[in-house]
Tab-separated table of C-alpha atoms and ligand atoms in Angstrom:
chain	number	residue	atom	x	y	z
L	1	MET	CA	29.463	-26.351	-8.107
L	2	ARG	CA	26.340	-26.124	-10.953
L	3	THR	CA	23.552	-28.625	-10.732
L	4	VAL	CA	21.032	-28.736	-13.083
L	5	ARG	CA	17.703	-31.151	-11.768
L	6	VAL	CA	16.386	-33.451	-13.940
L	7	ASN	CA	12.908	-33.388	-14.049
L	8	ALA	CA	11.071	-36.842	-15.192
L	9	ALA	CA	8.046	-38.392	-14.878
L	10	SER	CA	9.345	-41.257	-12.920
L	11	GLN	CA	11.484	-39.800	-10.744
L	12	SER	CA	13.917	-36.288	-10.411
L	13	TYR	CA	17.231	-35.843	-9.563
L	14	ASP	CA	20.204	-33.646	-9.613
L	15	VAL	CA	22.985	-33.312	-12.087
L	16	LEU	CA	26.227	-31.748	-10.017
L	17	ILE	CA	28.454	-30.719	-12.410
L	18	GLY	CA	32.441	-28.569	-11.364
L	19	LYS	CA	35.956	-29.209	-10.969
L	20	ASP	CA	36.368	-31.922	-8.017
L	21	ALA	CA	32.657	-32.957	-7.765
L	22	VAL	CA	33.582	-36.049	-6.512
L	23	ARG	CA	33.843	-34.810	-3.365
L	24	GLU	CA	30.195	-34.967	-2.867
L	25	LEU	CA	30.034	-38.303	-3.418
L	26	GLY	CA	30.348	-39.767	-0.409
L	27	GLN	CA	27.928	-36.677	1.299
L	28	GLN	CA	25.210	-37.765	-1.669
L	29	ALA	CA	25.355	-41.283	-1.580
L	30	LYS	CA	24.320	-41.644	2.751
L	31	LYS	CA	21.220	-38.846	1.955
L	32	LEU	CA	20.279	-40.245	-1.620
L	33	CYS	CA	20.304	-44.043	-0.624
L	34	PRO	CA	19.353	-44.532	3.087
L	35	GLY	CA	20.176	-48.117	4.052
L	36	ALA	CA	22.766	-48.848	2.213
L	37	LEU	CA	25.110	-50.700	3.127
L	38	LYS	CA	27.464	-51.606	-0.272
L	39	VAL	CA	27.933	-50.387	-3.403
L	40	LEU	CA	29.239	-52.362	-6.803
L	41	VAL	CA	31.378	-49.349	-8.663
L	42	VAL	CA	31.181	-50.539	-12.382
L	43	SER	CA	34.417	-48.813	-14.597
L	44	GLU	CA	36.801	-49.841	-16.945
L	45	SER	CA	40.389	-51.078	-18.014
L	46	ASN	CA	41.121	-47.310	-18.569
L	47	VAL	CA	39.148	-45.728	-16.329
L	48	ALA	CA	39.838	-47.477	-13.411
L	49	PRO	CA	43.458	-47.126	-13.302
L	50	LEU	CA	42.720	-43.269	-12.908
L	51	TYR	CA	40.074	-42.516	-10.675
L	52	LEU	CA	39.181	-46.032	-8.962
L	53	ASP	CA	40.700	-45.607	-5.839
L	54	ARG	CA	39.383	-41.820	-5.497
L	55	VAL	CA	36.122	-43.094	-5.866
L	56	LYS	CA	36.121	-45.836	-3.677
L	57	ALA	CA	38.031	-43.413	-0.515
L	58	GLU	CA	34.581	-41.055	-1.323
L	59	LEU	CA	32.989	-44.125	-1.010
L	60	GLU	CA	34.440	-46.148	2.059
L	61	GLY	CA	34.522	-42.445	3.688
L	62	ALA	CA	31.160	-42.101	3.705
L	63	GLY	CA	30.735	-45.760	5.561
L	64	PHE	CA	29.877	-47.886	2.265
L	65	GLU	CA	31.604	-51.298	2.018
L	66	VAL	CA	32.644	-51.272	-1.747
L	67	ILE	CA	32.995	-53.808	-4.156
L	68	ASP	CA	34.025	-53.282	-7.445
L	69	TYR	CA	33.950	-54.126	-10.920
L	70	VAL	CA	35.722	-53.414	-13.918
L	71	PHE	CA	35.198	-54.721	-17.664
L	72	GLU	CA	37.858	-54.743	-20.720
L	73	ALA	CA	37.261	-50.790	-22.202
L	74	GLY	CA	35.580	-50.738	-25.620
L	75	GLU	CA	32.287	-50.965	-27.137
L	76	GLN	CA	32.840	-54.902	-27.890
L	77	ASN	CA	32.589	-54.915	-24.357
L	78	LYS	CA	28.918	-52.754	-24.148
L	79	ASN	CA	27.100	-56.644	-23.709
L	80	ILE	CA	25.274	-59.278	-22.103
L	81	ASN	CA	27.980	-61.419	-20.050
L	82	GLU	CA	29.874	-57.915	-18.729
L	83	ILE	CA	25.990	-57.534	-17.416
L	84	ALA	CA	25.519	-61.181	-15.633
L	85	GLY	CA	29.437	-60.372	-13.998
L	86	MET	CA	28.149	-57.515	-12.238
L	87	TRP	CA	24.877	-59.486	-11.607
L	88	ASN	CA	27.165	-62.558	-9.443
L	89	LYS	CA	29.023	-60.203	-8.361
L	90	MET	CA	26.551	-57.798	-6.796
L	91	ALA	CA	25.351	-61.593	-5.613
L	92	GLU	CA	28.070	-63.404	-4.256
L	93	ALA	CA	28.464	-60.376	-1.881
L	94	GLY	CA	24.904	-60.468	-0.879
L	95	PHE	CA	23.140	-57.198	-2.211
L	96	THR	CA	20.043	-56.113	-0.794
L	97	ARG	CA	17.549	-53.525	-2.924
L	98	THR	CA	18.783	-50.749	-0.645
L	99	ASP	CA	22.106	-51.481	-1.760
L	100	PHE	CA	23.394	-49.110	-5.138
L	101	VAL	CA	26.080	-49.271	-8.114
L	102	VAL	CA	27.830	-46.072	-9.284
L	103	GLY	CA	29.064	-45.717	-12.632
L	104	LEU	CA	32.507	-44.862	-13.750
L	105	GLY	CA	33.231	-43.781	-16.830
L	106	GLY	CA	31.859	-43.248	-20.697
L	107	GLY	CA	29.394	-43.585	-21.674
L	108	VAL	CA	29.141	-47.204	-22.370
L	109	THR	CA	30.162	-47.501	-18.442
L	110	THR	CA	27.232	-46.045	-17.805
L	111	ASP	CA	24.662	-47.477	-20.237
L	112	MET	CA	25.630	-50.738	-18.817
L	113	ALA	CA	26.116	-49.683	-14.473
L	114	GLY	CA	22.300	-47.934	-15.625
L	115	PHE	CA	21.037	-51.381	-16.943
L	116	ALA	CA	22.142	-53.496	-14.574
L	117	ALA	CA	21.404	-51.764	-11.779
L	118	SER	CA	17.544	-52.021	-13.723
L	119	THR	CA	17.901	-55.246	-13.736
L	120	PHE	CA	19.136	-56.618	-10.690
L	121	LEU	CA	16.391	-57.557	-8.018
L	122	ARG	CA	13.674	-56.028	-10.753
L	123	GLY	CA	15.650	-52.476	-9.973
L	124	ILE	CA	18.105	-50.872	-7.634
L	125	LYS	CA	19.248	-47.203	-7.394
L	126	VAL	CA	22.660	-46.563	-9.804
L	127	ILE	CA	24.906	-43.205	-9.353
L	128	GLN	CA	26.814	-42.066	-12.307
L	129	LEU	CA	30.435	-40.345	-12.519
L	130	PRO	CA	30.688	-40.675	-16.101
L	131	THR	CA	34.262	-39.265	-17.621
L	132	SER	CA	34.010	-38.829	-21.116
L	133	LEU	CA	33.026	-35.379	-22.534
L	134	LEU	CA	30.018	-37.919	-24.648
L	135	ALA	CA	28.480	-38.858	-21.338
L	136	MET	CA	28.153	-35.481	-19.280
L	137	VAL	CA	26.366	-33.894	-22.038
L	138	ASP	CA	24.274	-36.538	-23.388
L	139	ALA	CA	24.686	-40.888	-22.278
L	140	SER	CA	24.522	-40.518	-18.473
L	141	VAL	CA	21.567	-37.755	-18.262
L	142	GLY	CA	18.214	-38.934	-19.068
L	143	GLY	CA	18.020	-42.591	-17.903
L	144	LYS	CA	18.482	-44.694	-21.099
L	145	THR	CA	20.510	-47.019	-20.245
L	146	GLY	CA	21.295	-50.826	-22.532
L	147	ILE	CA	23.778	-52.846	-24.379
L	148	ASP	CA	24.314	-54.114	-27.474
L	149	ILE	CA	23.677	-57.448	-28.762
L	150	PRO	CA	24.827	-59.067	-32.317
L	151	MET	CA	21.779	-57.813	-34.097
L	152	GLY	CA	22.124	-54.439	-33.573
L	153	LYS	CA	23.476	-51.410	-30.588
L	154	ASN	CA	21.562	-50.037	-27.559
L	155	GLN	CA	18.951	-52.973	-28.742
L	156	VAL	CA	17.913	-54.169	-25.120
L	157	GLY	CA	18.518	-52.051	-22.619
L	158	ALA	CA	15.063	-50.007	-19.694
L	159	PHE	CA	14.886	-46.851	-18.836
L	160	TRP	CA	16.564	-46.497	-15.416
L	161	GLN	CA	16.546	-42.756	-13.705
L	162	PRO	CA	19.656	-42.844	-11.956
L	163	SER	CA	19.896	-40.937	-8.386
L	164	LEU	CA	21.997	-39.013	-8.715
L	165	VAL	CA	24.535	-37.633	-11.875
L	166	ILE	CA	28.201	-35.926	-11.078
L	167	GLU	CA	30.138	-35.137	-13.394
L	168	ASP	CA	33.755	-34.017	-12.059
L	169	ILE	CA	35.012	-31.907	-15.068
L	170	SER	CA	38.813	-32.703	-13.961
L	171	PHE	CA	38.256	-35.996	-14.757
L	172	LEU	CA	37.828	-34.861	-18.376
L	173	LYS	CA	42.047	-33.593	-18.547
L	174	THR	CA	42.718	-37.303	-19.281
L	175	LEU	CA	40.833	-37.579	-21.789
L	176	PRO	CA	41.981	-38.691	-25.697
L	177	ASP	CA	41.506	-35.306	-28.490
L	178	GLU	CA	39.947	-37.891	-30.580
L	179	VAL	CA	37.506	-38.806	-27.708
L	180	PHE	CA	36.942	-34.695	-26.321
L	181	THR	CA	36.159	-34.561	-30.320
L	182	GLU	CA	34.099	-37.041	-30.300
L	183	GLY	CA	31.649	-35.545	-27.405
L	184	MET	CA	31.504	-32.398	-29.489
L	185	GLY	CA	28.955	-34.157	-32.319
L	186	GLU	CA	26.438	-34.430	-29.852
L	187	VAL	CA	28.038	-30.797	-28.571
L	188	THR	CA	26.998	-28.985	-32.114
L	189	LYS	CA	23.669	-30.957	-31.866
L	190	HIS	CA	22.440	-29.374	-28.616
L	191	ALA	CA	22.943	-26.565	-30.573
L	192	PHE	CA	22.067	-26.423	-33.418
L	193	ILE	CA	18.343	-27.992	-32.585
L	194	MET	CA	17.823	-25.933	-29.792
L	195	ASP	CA	20.061	-23.798	-28.525
L	196	LEU	CA	21.335	-20.391	-30.564
L	197	GLU	CA	23.397	-19.379	-27.050
L	198	LEU	CA	25.098	-22.198	-26.649
L	199	LEU	CA	26.198	-21.858	-30.445
L	200	GLU	CA	26.492	-18.194	-29.936
L	201	LYS	CA	29.567	-19.401	-26.992
L	202	LEU	CA	30.973	-21.918	-29.236
L	203	GLU	CA	31.922	-20.033	-32.238
L	204	LYS	CA	33.788	-17.273	-29.980
L	205	ALA	CA	35.781	-19.833	-27.918
L	206	ASN	CA	36.957	-20.126	-31.301
L	207	GLY	CA	37.287	-24.050	-31.807
L	208	ASP	CA	38.710	-24.422	-27.469
L	209	ILE	CA	36.561	-25.671	-24.817
L	210	ARG	CA	39.035	-27.613	-23.808
L	211	SER	CA	41.910	-25.017	-22.240
L	212	ASP	CA	40.134	-23.390	-19.997
L	213	GLU	CA	38.595	-24.896	-17.223
L	214	ASP	CA	35.783	-22.495	-16.087
L	215	LEU	CA	34.326	-22.566	-20.179
L	216	LEU	CA	34.579	-26.197	-20.318
L	217	GLU	CA	32.082	-26.700	-16.708
L	218	GLU	CA	29.289	-23.544	-18.587
L	219	THR	CA	29.365	-25.871	-21.671
L	220	VAL	CA	28.531	-28.868	-20.264
L	221	TYR	CA	26.242	-27.084	-17.599
L	222	MET	CA	24.245	-25.165	-20.898
L	223	ASN	CA	24.547	-29.230	-22.147
L	224	VAL	CA	23.127	-30.913	-19.769
L	225	ALA	CA	20.469	-28.082	-19.008
L	226	ASP	CA	19.431	-28.141	-22.405
L	227	LYS	CA	19.258	-31.909	-22.499
L	228	ALA	CA	17.460	-32.092	-19.289
L	229	GLY	CA	14.699	-29.677	-20.357
L	230	VAL	CA	14.098	-32.642	-23.236
L	231	VAL	CA	13.990	-35.277	-20.608
L	232	GLY	CA	11.691	-33.247	-18.460
L	233	GLU	CA	9.088	-32.847	-21.339
L	234	ASP	CA	9.212	-36.348	-22.698
L	235	GLU	CA	11.054	-39.584	-20.577
L	236	HIS	CA	10.043	-42.010	-22.568
L	237	ASP	CA	11.210	-40.802	-26.435
L	238	ASN	CA	7.668	-40.736	-28.015
L	239	GLY	CA	7.650	-36.782	-29.197
L	240	ARG	CA	10.260	-34.024	-27.990
L	241	ARG	CA	13.296	-36.473	-27.196
L	242	GLN	CA	13.339	-37.306	-31.050
L	243	THR	CA	15.129	-34.214	-31.561
L	244	LEU	CA	18.475	-35.710	-30.039
L	245	ASN	CA	18.289	-38.144	-33.073
L	246	PHE	CA	19.235	-34.660	-35.072
L	247	GLY	CA	22.189	-36.390	-37.680
L	248	HIS	CA	21.619	-39.566	-35.791
L	249	THR	CA	19.376	-41.872	-38.598
L	250	VAL	CA	22.148	-40.672	-41.244
L	251	GLY	CA	24.883	-41.118	-39.330
L	252	HIS	CA	24.144	-44.858	-37.991
L	253	VAL	CA	23.753	-45.740	-40.855
L	254	ILE	CA	27.045	-44.603	-41.587
L	255	GLU	CA	28.629	-45.931	-38.635
L	256	ARG	CA	27.625	-49.462	-39.093
L	257	ASP	CA	28.417	-49.309	-43.256
L	258	SER	CA	31.677	-48.942	-41.013
L	259	GLY	CA	31.449	-51.979	-39.205
L	260	PHE	CA	31.376	-49.860	-35.876
L	261	THR	CA	34.639	-48.901	-36.971
L	262	LYS	CA	33.906	-44.772	-37.574
L	263	PRO	CA	33.567	-42.774	-34.140
L	264	HIS	CA	29.759	-42.239	-33.169
L	265	GLY	CA	30.517	-38.804	-32.579
L	266	ILE	CA	31.984	-38.118	-35.847
L	267	CYS	CA	29.255	-40.273	-37.626
L	268	VAL	CA	26.765	-38.014	-36.489
L	269	ALA	CA	28.117	-34.420	-37.429
L	270	LYS	CA	28.757	-36.703	-40.961
L	271	GLY	CA	24.684	-37.170	-40.812
L	272	MET	CA	23.708	-33.288	-39.522
L	273	GLY	CA	25.966	-31.926	-42.497
L	274	ILE	CA	24.157	-34.301	-44.929
L	275	VAL	CA	20.523	-33.093	-43.761
L	276	MET	CA	21.438	-30.052	-43.673
L	277	ASP	CA	22.424	-29.850	-46.773
L	278	ALA	CA	19.384	-31.739	-47.970
L	279	CYS	CA	17.419	-28.566	-46.019
L	280	VAL	CA	18.726	-25.822	-48.000
L	281	ARG	CA	17.899	-28.130	-51.438
L	282	ALA	CA	14.572	-27.967	-50.056
L	283	GLY	CA	14.617	-24.589	-49.144
L	284	THR	CA	13.180	-24.722	-45.411
L	285	LEU	CA	16.814	-23.341	-44.070
L	286	ALA	CA	18.978	-20.907	-45.640
L	287	ALA	CA	21.699	-21.316	-47.117
L	288	GLU	CA	23.891	-18.990	-44.895
L	289	ASP	CA	22.649	-20.968	-41.280
L	290	ALA	CA	23.618	-24.244	-42.839
L	291	GLU	CA	27.215	-22.584	-43.522
L	292	ARG	CA	27.562	-21.026	-40.199
L	293	MET	CA	26.725	-24.539	-38.562
L	294	LYS	CA	29.001	-26.618	-41.007
L	295	ALA	CA	32.113	-24.056	-40.067
L	296	LEU	CA	30.951	-24.817	-36.304
L	297	LEU	CA	31.599	-28.270	-37.081
L	298	LYS	CA	35.014	-27.424	-38.472
L	299	LEU	CA	36.398	-25.547	-36.436
L	300	TYR	CA	36.319	-28.606	-33.823
L	301	LYS	CA	37.390	-30.975	-36.434
L	302	LEU	CA	34.510	-32.346	-36.887
L	303	PRO	CA	33.128	-33.433	-40.214
L	304	VAL	CA	30.165	-32.384	-42.314
L	305	SER	CA	29.815	-34.843	-45.352
L	306	ASP	CA	30.662	-38.652	-46.476
L	307	ASP	CA	30.720	-40.098	-50.032
L	308	ILE	CA	27.622	-42.832	-48.658
L	309	THR	CA	25.164	-42.661	-50.912
L	310	PRO	CA	21.137	-40.954	-50.568
L	311	GLU	CA	20.648	-44.892	-51.567
L	312	ALA	CA	22.394	-46.401	-49.277
L	313	ILE	CA	21.105	-44.272	-46.605
L	314	VAL	CA	17.493	-45.096	-46.877
L	315	GLU	CA	18.414	-48.942	-46.990
L	316	GLY	CA	19.815	-48.655	-44.124
L	317	ALA	CA	18.017	-46.301	-42.430
L	318	MET	CA	14.516	-48.808	-43.452
L	319	ASN	CA	16.490	-51.382	-41.211
L	320	ASP	CA	17.508	-49.141	-38.309
L	321	LYS	CA	15.509	-48.802	-35.221
L	322	LYS	CA	14.279	-45.234	-35.253
L	323	LYS	CA	11.540	-46.263	-38.330
L	324	ARG	CA	8.014	-46.853	-37.018
L	325	GLY	CA	5.580	-48.550	-39.465
L	326	ASP	CA	6.811	-47.383	-42.854
L	327	THR	CA	7.783	-43.967	-41.655
L	328	LEU	CA	10.778	-42.628	-40.020
L	329	SER	CA	11.286	-40.120	-38.330
L	330	VAL	CA	13.457	-37.823	-39.765
L	331	ILE	CA	14.847	-34.856	-37.299
L	332	LEU	CA	15.189	-31.356	-39.586
L	333	VAL	CA	16.697	-27.544	-38.501
L	334	ASN	CA	14.685	-25.331	-40.023
L	335	LYS	CA	16.386	-23.081	-38.391
L	336	ILE	CA	19.778	-22.657	-35.857
L	337	GLY	CA	17.914	-23.389	-32.494
L	338	GLN	CA	14.782	-25.250	-33.738
L	339	ALA	CA	14.687	-28.506	-34.840
L	340	GLU	CA	11.681	-30.544	-36.303
L	341	ILE	CA	10.712	-33.795	-36.220
L	342	LYS	CA	9.411	-35.156	-39.612
L	343	LYS	CA	7.936	-38.411	-41.031
L	344	MET	CA	8.967	-39.902	-43.967
L	345	THR	CA	8.502	-42.566	-45.808
L	346	ALA	CA	11.234	-44.481	-47.607
L	347	GLU	CA	10.687	-42.677	-50.962
L	348	GLU	CA	10.280	-39.454	-49.493
L	349	PHE	CA	13.492	-40.238	-47.414
L	350	LEU	CA	15.294	-40.801	-50.760
L	351	LYS	CA	13.979	-37.350	-52.518
L	352	PHE	CA	14.871	-35.157	-49.370
L	353	LEU	CA	18.352	-36.598	-49.975
L	354	SER	CA	18.560	-36.725	-53.378
L	355	VAL	CA	17.423	-33.800	-54.637
Q	1	LIG	N1	21.799	-43.624	-22.634
Q	1	LIG	C1	22.070	-42.733	-23.793
Q	1	LIG	O1	21.313	-41.280	-23.374
Q	1	LIG	C2	23.711	-42.705	-24.462
Q	1	LIG	C3	23.180	-41.237	-25.535
Q	1	LIG	C4	24.500	-41.494	-26.048
Q	1	LIG	C5	25.468	-42.495	-26.095
Q	1	LIG	N2	25.377	-43.276	-25.348
Q	1	LIG	C6	26.435	-44.470	-25.520
Q	1	LIG	O2	27.684	-43.759	-24.659
Q	1	LIG	C7	28.667	-45.196	-25.121
Q	1	LIG	C8	29.511	-43.911	-26.199
Q	1	LIG	O3	30.543	-42.675	-24.741
Q	1	LIG	P1	31.257	-42.799	-24.631
Q	1	LIG	O4	31.842	-41.791	-26.079
Q	1	LIG	O5	31.942	-42.525	-23.403
Q	1	LIG	O6	32.653	-44.140	-25.095
Q	1	LIG	P2	33.435	-44.868	-23.737
Q	1	LIG	O7	32.894	-45.388	-22.655
Q	1	LIG	O8	33.525	-46.300	-24.539
Q	1	LIG	O9	34.454	-43.684	-23.296
Q	1	LIG	C9	35.118	-43.384	-25.170
Q	1	LIG	C10	36.702	-43.692	-24.324
Q	1	LIG	O10	37.141	-42.874	-23.465
Q	1	LIG	C11	37.883	-43.418	-22.702
Q	1	LIG	N3	38.195	-42.920	-21.562
Q	1	LIG	C12	36.390	-42.026	-20.569
Q	1	LIG	N4	37.339	-41.447	-19.965
Q	1	LIG	C13	37.642	-41.319	-19.945
Q	1	LIG	C14	39.149	-39.905	-19.206
Q	1	LIG	N5	38.788	-39.221	-18.110
Q	1	LIG	N6	40.173	-40.408	-19.579
Q	1	LIG	C15	40.551	-41.581	-19.838
Q	1	LIG	N7	39.852	-42.244	-20.552
Q	1	LIG	C16	38.441	-41.885	-20.686
Q	1	LIG	C17	37.775	-44.713	-22.404
Q	1	LIG	O11	38.563	-45.985	-21.765
Q	1	LIG	C18	37.482	-45.282	-23.992
Q	1	LIG	O12	39.046	-45.627	-24.452
Q	1	LIG	C19	27.681	-46.009	-26.738
Q	1	LIG	O13	27.690	-46.878	-26.266
Q	1	LIG	C20	26.691	-44.944	-26.760
Q	1	LIG	O14	25.412	-46.041	-27.323
Q	1	LIG	C21	23.844	-43.764	-24.456
Q	2	LIG	ZN1	24.469	-39.487	-29.795
């Protein structure tokens, strides 16, 4: 078992990473949620049949009354109706401010479980049990919670740090291959923006970090440590945390243009490739560094380009929430393992992408 401590300004907490880490849940919950009698386990239709019984047994074994809320899997259900369902379930069961929520699933689930916890009775505790690679290395760590509205993804939410995150590596065994690959988009991103050692490890693993559970655990650990470091410095996304958006400014536009049929991690990989090429043309990134990063993406079956035009990217990006005032914060990698936040106007961004 490995532990990463996240020292966010609002709250510090542990991320426990390991095979069968779920066995820690009951005792840890008792310690971290004193006075709690009830717990709402939020999960979804793919994950619940696999792991809900196990999680319930852990919590019941520690003496909690367990109520579950299982929604239909999928991003289209990351909405206010499901949150209202969770609020109602807790209210009906007579939850008080000392009771808590557990999120068991991918990023859709952990985002919603966190948001329901952040709002119920003005905020109760949440413990996250991410089950997808993306949720383990990214969504469940750092306290961003929320839902989608028709006008856009993640447009409503709250910063609400969990009290604990348990990452049971064994849960990844059932993750479909293509969903695992999507998660690799965020893993490679962490390597490119801040972790040369991770990049070297991924190169050495030669496209397969899945079949060796020890390697998988170590890789997840390195990613969580990377993200924890950033969140510790900048919980509310006003500075360095924005570097985690590498590939996202462009990726979000591609994702939205596809009507959200192209997966997030795939679009981020495309976005990273497009920005790397632009950095090489601008002379700020060495061509061999870009080739090395793109080779890594391809090794993990991720794309490095898209046929979207620079004009379409800029138009889409200016409508995106990442813009602040009239400028966009574009994340550049000028050297492997080092990211820069560069403010650009629409004209500058178009020039950057086109020249
Ligand atoms: N809060 C944040 O900081 C943050 C960061 C990145 C992404 N996100 C959010 O995360 C979401 C994407 O996360 P995701 O890719 O995990 O999506 P997801 O929750 O939809 O999970 C992806 C798919 O994998 C399935 N699944 C998950 N775990 C499984 C397991 N162990 N075995 C079998 N199937 C399993 C799910 O049922 C689903 O079909 C998006 O909504 C995104 O906005 C949030
Ligand atoms: Zn992302």
